[in-house]
mmCIF file of C-alpha atoms in Angstrom:
data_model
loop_
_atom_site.group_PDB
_atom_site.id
_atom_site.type_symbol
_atom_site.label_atom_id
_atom_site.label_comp_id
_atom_site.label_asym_id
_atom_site.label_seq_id
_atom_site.Cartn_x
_atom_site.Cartn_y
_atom_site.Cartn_z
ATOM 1 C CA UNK U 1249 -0.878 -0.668 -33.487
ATOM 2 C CA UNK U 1250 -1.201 -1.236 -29.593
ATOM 3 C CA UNK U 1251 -2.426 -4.463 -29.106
ATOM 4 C CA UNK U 1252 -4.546 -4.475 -25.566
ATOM 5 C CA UNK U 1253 -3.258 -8.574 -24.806
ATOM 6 C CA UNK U 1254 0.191 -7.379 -24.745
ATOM 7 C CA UNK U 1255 -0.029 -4.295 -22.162
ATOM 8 C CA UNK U 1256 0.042 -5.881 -19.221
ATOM 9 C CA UNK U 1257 3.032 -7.537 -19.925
ATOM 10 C CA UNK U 1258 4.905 -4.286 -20.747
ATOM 11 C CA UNK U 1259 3.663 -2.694 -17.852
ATOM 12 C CA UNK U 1260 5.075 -5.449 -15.378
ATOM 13 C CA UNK U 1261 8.342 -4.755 -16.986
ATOM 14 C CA UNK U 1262 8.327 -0.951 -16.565
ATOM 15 C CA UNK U 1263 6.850 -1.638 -12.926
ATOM 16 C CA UNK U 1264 9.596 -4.101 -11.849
ATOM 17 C CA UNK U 1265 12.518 -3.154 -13.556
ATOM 18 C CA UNK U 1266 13.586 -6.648 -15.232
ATOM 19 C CA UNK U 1267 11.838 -8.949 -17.319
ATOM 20 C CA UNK U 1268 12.865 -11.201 -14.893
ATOM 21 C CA UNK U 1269 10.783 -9.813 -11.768
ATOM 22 C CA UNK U 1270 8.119 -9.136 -14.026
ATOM 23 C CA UNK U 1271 7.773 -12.596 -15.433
ATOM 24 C CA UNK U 1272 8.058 -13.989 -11.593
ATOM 25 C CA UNK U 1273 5.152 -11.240 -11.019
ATOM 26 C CA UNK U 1274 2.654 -12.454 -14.162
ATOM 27 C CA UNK U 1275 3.344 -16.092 -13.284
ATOM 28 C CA UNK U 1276 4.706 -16.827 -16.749
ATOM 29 C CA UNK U 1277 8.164 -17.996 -17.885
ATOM 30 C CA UNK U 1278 10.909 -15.259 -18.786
ATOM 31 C CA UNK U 1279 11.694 -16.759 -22.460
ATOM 32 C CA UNK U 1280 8.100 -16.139 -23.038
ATOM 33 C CA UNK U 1281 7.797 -12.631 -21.584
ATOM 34 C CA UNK U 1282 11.156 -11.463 -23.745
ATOM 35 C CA UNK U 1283 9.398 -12.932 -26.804
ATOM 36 C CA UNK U 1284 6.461 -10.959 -25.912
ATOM 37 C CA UNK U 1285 8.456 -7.433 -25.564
ATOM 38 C CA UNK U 1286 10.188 -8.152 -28.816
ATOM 39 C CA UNK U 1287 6.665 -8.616 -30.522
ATOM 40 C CA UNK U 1288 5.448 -5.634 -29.402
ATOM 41 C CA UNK U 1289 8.800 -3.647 -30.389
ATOM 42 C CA UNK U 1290 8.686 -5.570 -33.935
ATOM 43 C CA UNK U 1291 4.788 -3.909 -34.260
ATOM 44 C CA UNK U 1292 6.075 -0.485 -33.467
ATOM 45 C CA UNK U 1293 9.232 -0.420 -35.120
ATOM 46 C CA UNK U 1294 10.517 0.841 -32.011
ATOM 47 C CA UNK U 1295 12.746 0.104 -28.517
ATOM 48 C CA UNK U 1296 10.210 0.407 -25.756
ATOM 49 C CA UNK U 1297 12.982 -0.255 -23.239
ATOM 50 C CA UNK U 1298 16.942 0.434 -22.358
ATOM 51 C CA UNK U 1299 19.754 -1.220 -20.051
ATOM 52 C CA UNK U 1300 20.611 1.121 -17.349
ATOM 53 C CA UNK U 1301 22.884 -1.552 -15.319
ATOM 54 C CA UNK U 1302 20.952 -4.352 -14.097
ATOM 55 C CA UNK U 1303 17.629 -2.328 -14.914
ATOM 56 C CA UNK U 1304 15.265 -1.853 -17.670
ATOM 57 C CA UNK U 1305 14.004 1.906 -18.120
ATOM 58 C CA UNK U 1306 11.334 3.107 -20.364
ATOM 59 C CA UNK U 1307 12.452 4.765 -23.609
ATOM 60 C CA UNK U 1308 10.789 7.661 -24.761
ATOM 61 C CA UNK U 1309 8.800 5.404 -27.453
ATOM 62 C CA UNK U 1310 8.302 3.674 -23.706
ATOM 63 C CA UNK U 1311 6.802 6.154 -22.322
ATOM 64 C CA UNK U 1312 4.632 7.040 -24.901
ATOM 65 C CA UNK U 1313 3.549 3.018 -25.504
ATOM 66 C CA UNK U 1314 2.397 3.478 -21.349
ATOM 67 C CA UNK U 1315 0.557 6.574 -21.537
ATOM 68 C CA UNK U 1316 -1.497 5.496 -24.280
ATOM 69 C CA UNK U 1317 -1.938 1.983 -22.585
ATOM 70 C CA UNK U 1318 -3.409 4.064 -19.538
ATOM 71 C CA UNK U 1319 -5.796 6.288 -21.585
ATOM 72 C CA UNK U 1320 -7.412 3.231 -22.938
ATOM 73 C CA UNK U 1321 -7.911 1.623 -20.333
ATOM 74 C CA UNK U 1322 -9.502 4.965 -18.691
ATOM 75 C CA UNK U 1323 -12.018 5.270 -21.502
ATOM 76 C CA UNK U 1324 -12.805 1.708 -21.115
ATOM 77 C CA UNK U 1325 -13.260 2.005 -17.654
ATOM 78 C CA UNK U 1326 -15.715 5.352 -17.569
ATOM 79 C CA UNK U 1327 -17.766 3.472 -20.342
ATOM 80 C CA UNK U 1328 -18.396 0.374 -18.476
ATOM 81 C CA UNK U 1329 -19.191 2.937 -15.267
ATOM 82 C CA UNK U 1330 -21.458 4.399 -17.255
ATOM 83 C CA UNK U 1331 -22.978 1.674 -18.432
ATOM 84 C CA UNK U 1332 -23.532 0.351 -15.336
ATOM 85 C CA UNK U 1333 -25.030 3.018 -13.982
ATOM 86 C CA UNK U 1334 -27.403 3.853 -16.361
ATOM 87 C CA UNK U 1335 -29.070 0.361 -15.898
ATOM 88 C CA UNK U 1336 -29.714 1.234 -12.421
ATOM 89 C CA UNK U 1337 -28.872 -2.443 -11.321
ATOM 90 C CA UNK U 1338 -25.620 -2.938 -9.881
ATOM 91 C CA UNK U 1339 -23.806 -5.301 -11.820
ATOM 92 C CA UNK U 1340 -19.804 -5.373 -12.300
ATOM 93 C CA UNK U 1341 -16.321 -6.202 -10.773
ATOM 94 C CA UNK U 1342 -13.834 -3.592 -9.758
ATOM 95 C CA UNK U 1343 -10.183 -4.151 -8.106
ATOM 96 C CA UNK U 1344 -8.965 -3.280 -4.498
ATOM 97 C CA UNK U 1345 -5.776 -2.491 -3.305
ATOM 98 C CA UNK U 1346 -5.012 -2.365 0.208
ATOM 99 C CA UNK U 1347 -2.021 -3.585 2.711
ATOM 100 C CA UNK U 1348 -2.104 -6.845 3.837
ATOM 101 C CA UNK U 1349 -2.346 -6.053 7.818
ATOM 102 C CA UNK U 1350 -5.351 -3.234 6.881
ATOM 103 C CA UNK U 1351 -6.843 -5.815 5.154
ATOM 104 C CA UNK U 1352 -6.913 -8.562 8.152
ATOM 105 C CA UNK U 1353 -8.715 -5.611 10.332
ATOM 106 C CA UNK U 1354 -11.199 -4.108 7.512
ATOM 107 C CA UNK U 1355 -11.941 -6.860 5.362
ATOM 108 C CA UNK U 1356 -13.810 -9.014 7.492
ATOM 109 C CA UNK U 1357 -16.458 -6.014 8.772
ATOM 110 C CA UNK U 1358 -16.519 -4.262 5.259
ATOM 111 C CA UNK U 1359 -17.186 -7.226 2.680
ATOM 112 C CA UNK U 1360 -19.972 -9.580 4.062
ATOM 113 C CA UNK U 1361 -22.490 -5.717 3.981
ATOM 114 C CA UNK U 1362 -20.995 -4.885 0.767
ATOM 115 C CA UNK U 1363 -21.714 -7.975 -0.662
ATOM 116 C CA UNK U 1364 -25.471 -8.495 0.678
ATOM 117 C CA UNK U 1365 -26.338 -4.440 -0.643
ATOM 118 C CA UNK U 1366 -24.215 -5.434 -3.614
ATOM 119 C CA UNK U 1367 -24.768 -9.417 -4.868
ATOM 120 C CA UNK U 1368 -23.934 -8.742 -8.382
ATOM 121 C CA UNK U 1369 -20.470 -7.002 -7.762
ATOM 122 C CA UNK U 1370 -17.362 -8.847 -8.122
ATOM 123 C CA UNK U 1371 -13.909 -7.515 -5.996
ATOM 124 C CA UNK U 1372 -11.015 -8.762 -6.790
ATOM 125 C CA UNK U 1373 -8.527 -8.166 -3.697
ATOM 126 C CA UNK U 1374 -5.014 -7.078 -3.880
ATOM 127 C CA UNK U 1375 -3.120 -7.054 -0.757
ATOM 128 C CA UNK U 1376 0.511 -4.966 -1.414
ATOM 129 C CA UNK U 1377 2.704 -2.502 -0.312
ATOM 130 C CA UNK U 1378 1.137 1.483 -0.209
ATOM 131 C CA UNK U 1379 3.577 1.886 -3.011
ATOM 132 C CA UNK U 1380 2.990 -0.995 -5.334
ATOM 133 C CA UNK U 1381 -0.877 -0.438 -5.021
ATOM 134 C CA UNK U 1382 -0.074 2.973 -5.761
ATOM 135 C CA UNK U 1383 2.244 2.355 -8.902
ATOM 136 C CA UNK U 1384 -1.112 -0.469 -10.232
ATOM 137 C CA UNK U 1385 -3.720 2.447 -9.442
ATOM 138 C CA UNK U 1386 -1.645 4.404 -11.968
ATOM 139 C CA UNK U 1387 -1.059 2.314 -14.560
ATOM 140 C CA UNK U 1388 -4.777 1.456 -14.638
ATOM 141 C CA UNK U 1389 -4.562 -2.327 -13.042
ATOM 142 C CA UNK U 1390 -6.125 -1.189 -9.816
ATOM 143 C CA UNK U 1391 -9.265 0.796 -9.242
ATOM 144 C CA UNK U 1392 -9.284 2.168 -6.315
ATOM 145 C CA UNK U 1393 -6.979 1.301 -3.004
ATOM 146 C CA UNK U 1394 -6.119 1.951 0.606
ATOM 147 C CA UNK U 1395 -2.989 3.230 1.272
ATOM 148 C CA UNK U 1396 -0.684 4.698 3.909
ATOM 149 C CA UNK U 1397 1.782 7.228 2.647
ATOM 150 C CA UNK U 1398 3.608 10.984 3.469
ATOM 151 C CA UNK U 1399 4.013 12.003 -0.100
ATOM 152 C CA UNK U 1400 1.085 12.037 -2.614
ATOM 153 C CA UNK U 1401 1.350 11.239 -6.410
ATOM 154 C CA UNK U 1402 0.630 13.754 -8.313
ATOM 155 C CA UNK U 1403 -1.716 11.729 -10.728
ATOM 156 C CA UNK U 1404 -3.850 10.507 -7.898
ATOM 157 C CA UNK U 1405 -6.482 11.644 -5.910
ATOM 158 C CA UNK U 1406 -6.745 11.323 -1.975
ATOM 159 C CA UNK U 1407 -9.288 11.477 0.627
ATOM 160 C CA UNK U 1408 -7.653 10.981 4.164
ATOM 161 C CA UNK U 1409 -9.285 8.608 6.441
ATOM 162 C CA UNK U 1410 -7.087 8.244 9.685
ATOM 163 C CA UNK U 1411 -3.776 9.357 10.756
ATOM 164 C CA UNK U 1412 -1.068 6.693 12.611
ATOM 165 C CA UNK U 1413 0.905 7.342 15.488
ATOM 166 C CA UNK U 1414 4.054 5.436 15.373
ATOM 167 C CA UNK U 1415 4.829 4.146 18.777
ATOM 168 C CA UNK U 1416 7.462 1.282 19.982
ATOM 169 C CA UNK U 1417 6.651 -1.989 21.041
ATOM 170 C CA UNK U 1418 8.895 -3.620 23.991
ATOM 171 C CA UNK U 1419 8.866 -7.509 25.496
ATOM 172 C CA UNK U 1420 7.874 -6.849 28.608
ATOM 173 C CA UNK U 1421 11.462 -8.583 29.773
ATOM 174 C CA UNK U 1422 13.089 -5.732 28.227
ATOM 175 C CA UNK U 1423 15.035 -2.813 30.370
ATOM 176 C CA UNK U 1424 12.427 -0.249 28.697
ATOM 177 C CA UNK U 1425 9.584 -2.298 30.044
ATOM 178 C CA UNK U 1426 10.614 -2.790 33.217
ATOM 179 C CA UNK U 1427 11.930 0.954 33.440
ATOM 180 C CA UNK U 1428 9.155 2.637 32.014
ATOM 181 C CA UNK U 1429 5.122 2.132 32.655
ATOM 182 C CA UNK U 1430 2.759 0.780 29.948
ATOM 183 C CA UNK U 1431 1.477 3.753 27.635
ATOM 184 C CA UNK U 1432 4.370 6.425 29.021
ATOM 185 C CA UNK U 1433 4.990 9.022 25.995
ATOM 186 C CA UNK U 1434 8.781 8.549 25.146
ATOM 187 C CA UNK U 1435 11.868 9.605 23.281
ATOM 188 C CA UNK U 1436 12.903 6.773 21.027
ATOM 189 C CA UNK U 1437 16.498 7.608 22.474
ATOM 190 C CA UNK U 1438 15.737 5.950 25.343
ATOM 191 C CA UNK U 1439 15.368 2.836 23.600
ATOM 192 C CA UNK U 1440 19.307 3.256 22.376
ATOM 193 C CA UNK U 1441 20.123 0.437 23.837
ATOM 194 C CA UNK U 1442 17.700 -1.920 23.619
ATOM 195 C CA UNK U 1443 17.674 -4.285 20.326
ATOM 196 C CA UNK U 1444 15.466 -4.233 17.756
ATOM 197 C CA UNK U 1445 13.371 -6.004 15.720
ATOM 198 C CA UNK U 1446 13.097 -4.025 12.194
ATOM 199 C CA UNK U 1447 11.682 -3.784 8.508
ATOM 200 C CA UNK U 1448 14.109 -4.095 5.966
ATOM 201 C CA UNK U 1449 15.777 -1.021 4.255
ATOM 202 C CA UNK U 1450 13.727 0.852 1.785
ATOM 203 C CA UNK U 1451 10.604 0.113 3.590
ATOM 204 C CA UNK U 1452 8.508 3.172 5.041
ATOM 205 C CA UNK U 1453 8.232 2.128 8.302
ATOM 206 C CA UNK U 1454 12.155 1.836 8.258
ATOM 207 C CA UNK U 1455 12.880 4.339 7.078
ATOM 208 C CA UNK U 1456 11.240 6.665 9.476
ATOM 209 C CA UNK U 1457 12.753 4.827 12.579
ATOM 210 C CA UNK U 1458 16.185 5.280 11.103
ATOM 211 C CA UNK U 1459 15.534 9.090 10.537
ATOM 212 C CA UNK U 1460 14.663 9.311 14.201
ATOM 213 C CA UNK U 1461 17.588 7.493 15.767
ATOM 214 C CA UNK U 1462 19.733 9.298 13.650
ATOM 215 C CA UNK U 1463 18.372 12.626 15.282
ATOM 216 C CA UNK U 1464 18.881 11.021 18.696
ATOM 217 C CA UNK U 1465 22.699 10.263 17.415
ATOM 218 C CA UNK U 1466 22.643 6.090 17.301
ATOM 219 C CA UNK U 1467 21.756 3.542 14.956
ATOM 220 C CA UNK U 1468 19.460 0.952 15.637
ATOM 221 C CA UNK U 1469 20.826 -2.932 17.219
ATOM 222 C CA UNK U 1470 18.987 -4.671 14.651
ATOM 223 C CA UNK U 1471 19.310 -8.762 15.235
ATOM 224 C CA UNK U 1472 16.747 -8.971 12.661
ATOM 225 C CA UNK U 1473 14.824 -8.060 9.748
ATOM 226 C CA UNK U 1474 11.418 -9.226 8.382
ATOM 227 C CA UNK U 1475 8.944 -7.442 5.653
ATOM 228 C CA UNK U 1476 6.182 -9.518 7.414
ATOM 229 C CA UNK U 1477 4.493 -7.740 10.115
ATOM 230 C CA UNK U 1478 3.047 -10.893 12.084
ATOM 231 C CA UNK U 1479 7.061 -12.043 11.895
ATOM 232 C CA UNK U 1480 8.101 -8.962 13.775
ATOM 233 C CA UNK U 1481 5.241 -9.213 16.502
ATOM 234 C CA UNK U 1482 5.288 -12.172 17.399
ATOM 235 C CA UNK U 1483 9.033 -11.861 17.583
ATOM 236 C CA UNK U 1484 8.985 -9.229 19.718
ATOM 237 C CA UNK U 1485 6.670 -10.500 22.268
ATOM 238 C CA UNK U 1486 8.675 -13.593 22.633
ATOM 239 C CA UNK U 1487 12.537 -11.894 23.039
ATOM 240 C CA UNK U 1488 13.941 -9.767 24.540
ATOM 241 C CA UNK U 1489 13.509 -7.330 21.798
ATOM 242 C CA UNK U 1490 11.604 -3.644 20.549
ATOM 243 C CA UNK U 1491 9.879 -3.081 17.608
ATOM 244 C CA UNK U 1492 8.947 0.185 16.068
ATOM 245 C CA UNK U 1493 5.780 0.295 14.113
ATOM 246 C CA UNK U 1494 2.096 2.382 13.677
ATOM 247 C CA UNK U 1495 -0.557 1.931 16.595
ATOM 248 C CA UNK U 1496 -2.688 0.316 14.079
ATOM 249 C CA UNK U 1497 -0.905 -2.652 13.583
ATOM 250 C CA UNK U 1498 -0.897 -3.340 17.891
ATOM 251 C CA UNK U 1499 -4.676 -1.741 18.523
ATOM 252 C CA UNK U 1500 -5.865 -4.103 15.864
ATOM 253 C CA UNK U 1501 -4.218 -7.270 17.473
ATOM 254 C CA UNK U 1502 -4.823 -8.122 21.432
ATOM 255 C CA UNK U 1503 -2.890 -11.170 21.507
ATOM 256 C CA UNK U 1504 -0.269 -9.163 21.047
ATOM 257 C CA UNK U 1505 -1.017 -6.212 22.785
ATOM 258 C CA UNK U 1506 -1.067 -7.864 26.359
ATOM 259 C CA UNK U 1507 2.513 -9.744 25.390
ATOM 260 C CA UNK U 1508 4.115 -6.155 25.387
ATOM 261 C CA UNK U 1509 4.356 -2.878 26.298
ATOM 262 C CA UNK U 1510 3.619 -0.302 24.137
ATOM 263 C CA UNK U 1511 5.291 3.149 24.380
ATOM 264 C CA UNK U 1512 4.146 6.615 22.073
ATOM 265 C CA UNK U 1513 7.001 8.101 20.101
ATOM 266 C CA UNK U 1514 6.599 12.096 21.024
ATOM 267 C CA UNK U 1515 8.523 14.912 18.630
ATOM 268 C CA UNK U 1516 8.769 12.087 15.767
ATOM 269 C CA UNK U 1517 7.850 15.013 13.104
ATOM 270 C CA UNK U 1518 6.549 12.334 11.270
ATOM 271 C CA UNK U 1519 3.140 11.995 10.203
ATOM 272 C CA UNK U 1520 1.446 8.616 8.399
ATOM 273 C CA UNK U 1521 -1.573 9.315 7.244
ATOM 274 C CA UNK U 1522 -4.165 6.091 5.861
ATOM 275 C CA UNK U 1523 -5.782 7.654 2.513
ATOM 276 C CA UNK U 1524 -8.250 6.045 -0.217
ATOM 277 C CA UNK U 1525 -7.203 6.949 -3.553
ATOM 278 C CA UNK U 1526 -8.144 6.655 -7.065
ATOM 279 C CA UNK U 1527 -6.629 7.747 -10.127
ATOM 280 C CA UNK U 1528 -7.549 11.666 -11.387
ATOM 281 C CA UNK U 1529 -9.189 10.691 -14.258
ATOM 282 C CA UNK U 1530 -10.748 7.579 -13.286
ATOM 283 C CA UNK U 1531 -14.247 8.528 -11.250
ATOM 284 C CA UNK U 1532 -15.344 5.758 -9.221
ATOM 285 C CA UNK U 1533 -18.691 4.081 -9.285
ATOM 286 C CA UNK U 1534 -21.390 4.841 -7.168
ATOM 287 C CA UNK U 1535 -20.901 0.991 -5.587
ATOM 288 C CA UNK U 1536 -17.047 1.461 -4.952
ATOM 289 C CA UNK U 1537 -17.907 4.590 -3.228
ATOM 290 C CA UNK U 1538 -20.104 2.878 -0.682
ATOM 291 C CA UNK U 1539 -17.781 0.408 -0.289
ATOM 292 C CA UNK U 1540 -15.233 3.790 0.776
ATOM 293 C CA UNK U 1541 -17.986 4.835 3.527
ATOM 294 C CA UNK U 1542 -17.883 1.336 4.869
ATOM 295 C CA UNK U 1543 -14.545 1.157 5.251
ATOM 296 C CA UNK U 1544 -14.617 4.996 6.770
ATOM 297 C CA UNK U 1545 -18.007 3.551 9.189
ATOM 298 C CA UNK U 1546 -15.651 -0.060 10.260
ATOM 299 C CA UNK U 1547 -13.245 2.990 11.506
ATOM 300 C CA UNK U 1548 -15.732 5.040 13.376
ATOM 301 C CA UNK U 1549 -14.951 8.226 10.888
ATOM 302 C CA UNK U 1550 -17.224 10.561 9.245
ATOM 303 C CA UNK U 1551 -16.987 10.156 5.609
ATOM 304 C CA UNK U 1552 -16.244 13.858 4.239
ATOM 305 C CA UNK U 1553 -18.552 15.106 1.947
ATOM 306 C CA UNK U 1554 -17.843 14.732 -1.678
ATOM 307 C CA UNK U 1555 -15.418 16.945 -3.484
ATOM 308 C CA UNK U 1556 -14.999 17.703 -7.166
ATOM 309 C CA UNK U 1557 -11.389 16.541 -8.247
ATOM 310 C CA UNK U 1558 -8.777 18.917 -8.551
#
């Protein structure tokens, strides 16, 4: 018998890959959350997990516990929807995903209208990583998100909403700055010797700046890494230092943008591409879908017309 107060639990673990993440993750002690797992096993008379090193990994009784975890929670969803909708009075909560520096520009233009057209409606905010928002959209914990990605799950649906240019950021003390004019196109090989301020390994923006001065034959100077975003701007501004990152994250700041200069990346090959996304089989409500065209209007985009899911 699956017992809906214990999923949640379980699907931490398979997300983080240790009881011990995933306990840090549900705010909740790690004696408690292995009691938890071995309840549920008990129930099912089965190993939902194995040890693979220092990792946990689903077992195929695992994989099954998920998947049925994720179809009840999509039937409970589409009845509440349509529930909701057949009153013909907005009333509900849903959950948004979105990254933390999309949410500092959008958040403030898109919720105050939202919330006067929709008084009644409850969001609950979650401000992640593309691919964390993307692993909770798929196991049912998120309803619809925001995300930036190059490669598209295959149990998610995508509308595109912008593309990003990645472009590098120099302190204006810099030889780059001083070499090249504000807004010149460049090579990031020119920039081989400069040093730089940098996401850690593993994250997207990373790795596409490591791809590219690989192809230019050097590897980054990096004095320093950061997963914060403000960290790495302000940084930049105030040493002697480049950092390479999406125009969104400088356009959307000003205070920053007149500390630096600010330099396109040409032949980069690599396109970014901002996309809301829901799961396949989980329609959204009429109400999150206005929410979408706001966020699509706060952007200056056209919101495509609807399209049945593949």
């Amino acid at each position: 018998m699956l017992n809906p107060k214990h999923a949640p639990a379980i699907l931490a673990i398979a997300r983080e890959g240790s009881i011990t993440a995933a306990a840090r993750k549900l705010f909740i002690s790690q004696p408690a959350l292995s009691q938890t797992l071995k309840t549920v096993e008990q129930e099912l008379g089965a190993a939902l997990f194995s040890r693979e090193g220092a990792s946990l990994r689903l077992t195929h009784a695992g994989e099954l516990y998920i998947e049925a975890v994720r179809q009840i929670n999509t039937i409970n969803s589409n009845l509440m929807t349509a529930i909701d909708e057949s009153r013909g009075v907005a009333y509900g909560s849903f959950t948004l995903g979105i990254a933390p520096q999309r949410g500092i520009q959008l958040m403030p233009q898109v919720l105050p209208a939202f919330g006067k057209k929709y008084p009644n409606v409850k969001i609950r905010l979650i401000e992640d990583s593309s691919q964390r928002l993307e692993a909770l959209i798929r196991e049912g914990q998120c309803d619809i998100a925001f995300v930036t990605v190059a490669d598209k799950r295959d149990q998610l649906y995508y509308i595109p909403v912008e593309e990003e240019r990645f472009v590098l950021t120099a302190a204006k003390s810099t030889r780059l700055a001083r070499t090249f004019a504000d807004g010149t196109e460049i090579d990031l090989s020119v920039a081989a010797e400069e040093q730089f301020i940098s996401m850690p390994e593993g994250h997207c923006i990373r790795d596409v700046q490591d791809k590219l001065c690989a192809q230019y034959g050097f590897a980054p100077r990096i004095i320093l890494e950061t997963r914060v975003l403000e960290t790495a701007k302000r940084l930049t501004a105030e040493t002697n230092s480049v950092f390479f990152v999406p125009d969104i994250y400088v356009e959307s700041d000003p205070a920053f943008r007149n500390k630096v200069c600010v330099y396109p990346v040409r032949n980069n090959g690599h396109r970014r591409l901002f996309y809301f996304c829901h799961r396949k089989d989980l329609e959204p409500t009429n109400y999150e879908m206005d929410l979408v065209r706001l966020v699509f209007t706060a952007l200056g985009r056209p919101f495509p017309e609807p399209q049945a899911n593949p």
